[in-house]
Amino acid sequence: MQLNWSAVILLASGAIVVLGIVISMLLRVKPQCPECGSKELVETSRETLCSRKIETVGSGTGAGGSIRLQLDFEVTQRCKKCGAIFTRKFSETQ
């Protein structure tokens, strides 16, 4: 029985990609209530503060770079446990 190396490489590559996705999801930090520390929060409002283009040089398209969009948000959340309402700001790159 001959080993099909292309199938082995493809399977190993797929496993590495899945593992990377799982690790990134586990490392994502969830916000906590500043009063009681609970992570059980409900988003009550989200406002976009600003958006801007970010150009990276030397990667992406054949023309030289890629353009990404960065959005700044202000989010109001309510804690399900203690009822505290608080606002936080964060950026998200797409």
XYZ file of C-alpha atoms in Angstrom:
94
model
C 0.000 0.000 0.000
C 1.472 3.311 -1.102
C 1.057 6.446 1.009
C -0.547 9.389 -0.790
C 1.605 12.307 0.434
C -0.556 15.023 -1.102
C -3.544 13.780 0.908
C -1.449 13.673 4.086
C -0.224 17.243 3.533
C -3.749 18.462 2.771
C -5.129 16.785 5.893
C -2.350 18.203 8.090
C -2.902 21.702 6.665
C -6.623 21.495 7.386
C -5.966 20.361 10.946
C -3.581 23.282 11.514
C -6.150 25.792 10.198
C -8.921 24.377 12.409
C -6.615 24.388 15.439
C -5.683 28.020 14.766
C -9.339 29.054 14.581
C -10.167 27.249 17.831
C -7.212 28.817 19.657
C -8.091 32.333 18.444
C -11.683 31.877 19.640
C -10.533 30.679 23.063
C -8.106 33.580 23.494
C -10.679 36.250 22.643
C -11.233 38.359 25.758
C -14.848 38.823 26.784
C -15.760 42.092 28.531
C -16.651 41.964 32.218
C -18.958 43.995 34.399
C -16.897 46.622 36.275
C -19.137 46.196 39.356
C -19.366 42.420 39.895
C -16.967 40.937 37.292
C -19.656 38.883 35.536
C -19.271 38.139 31.818
C -23.037 37.801 31.332
C -23.716 41.106 29.569
C -26.426 42.388 27.245
C -25.581 44.986 24.606
C -28.177 47.783 24.803
C -26.735 50.150 22.177
C -23.847 50.441 19.726
C -22.712 53.678 18.102
C -20.067 53.972 15.384
C -17.732 56.803 16.386
C -15.528 56.856 13.275
C -14.198 54.731 10.452
C -10.915 54.921 8.582
C -9.006 53.080 5.890
C -5.773 51.333 6.802
C -3.390 50.525 3.972
C -0.745 47.869 4.541
C 2.317 48.007 2.323
C 3.935 44.927 0.836
C 1.102 42.425 1.140
C -2.296 41.769 -0.325
C -3.076 42.715 -3.903
C -0.608 42.520 -6.774
C -0.596 46.321 -6.924
C 1.328 46.484 -3.662
C -0.946 46.560 -0.638
C -4.310 45.812 0.868
C -6.873 48.218 2.249
C -8.703 47.392 5.474
C -11.411 49.291 7.309
C -11.079 50.105 11.007
C -14.221 51.061 12.912
C -14.337 52.666 16.367
C -17.424 51.850 18.456
C -18.974 52.966 21.718
C -21.066 50.169 23.209
C -23.439 50.413 26.156
C -23.970 47.165 28.046
C -26.052 45.991 31.000
C -24.976 43.267 33.408
C -27.501 40.421 33.718
C -26.435 39.660 37.302
C -26.237 43.038 39.061
C -27.984 45.333 36.533
C -25.068 47.771 36.231
C -25.010 49.816 33.013
C -21.669 50.875 31.562
C -20.115 52.080 28.315
C -16.898 50.917 26.676
C -15.052 51.902 23.501
C -13.245 49.537 21.162
C -11.897 49.246 17.615
C -12.622 46.522 15.087
C -10.649 45.930 11.882
C -12.375 44.314 8.924
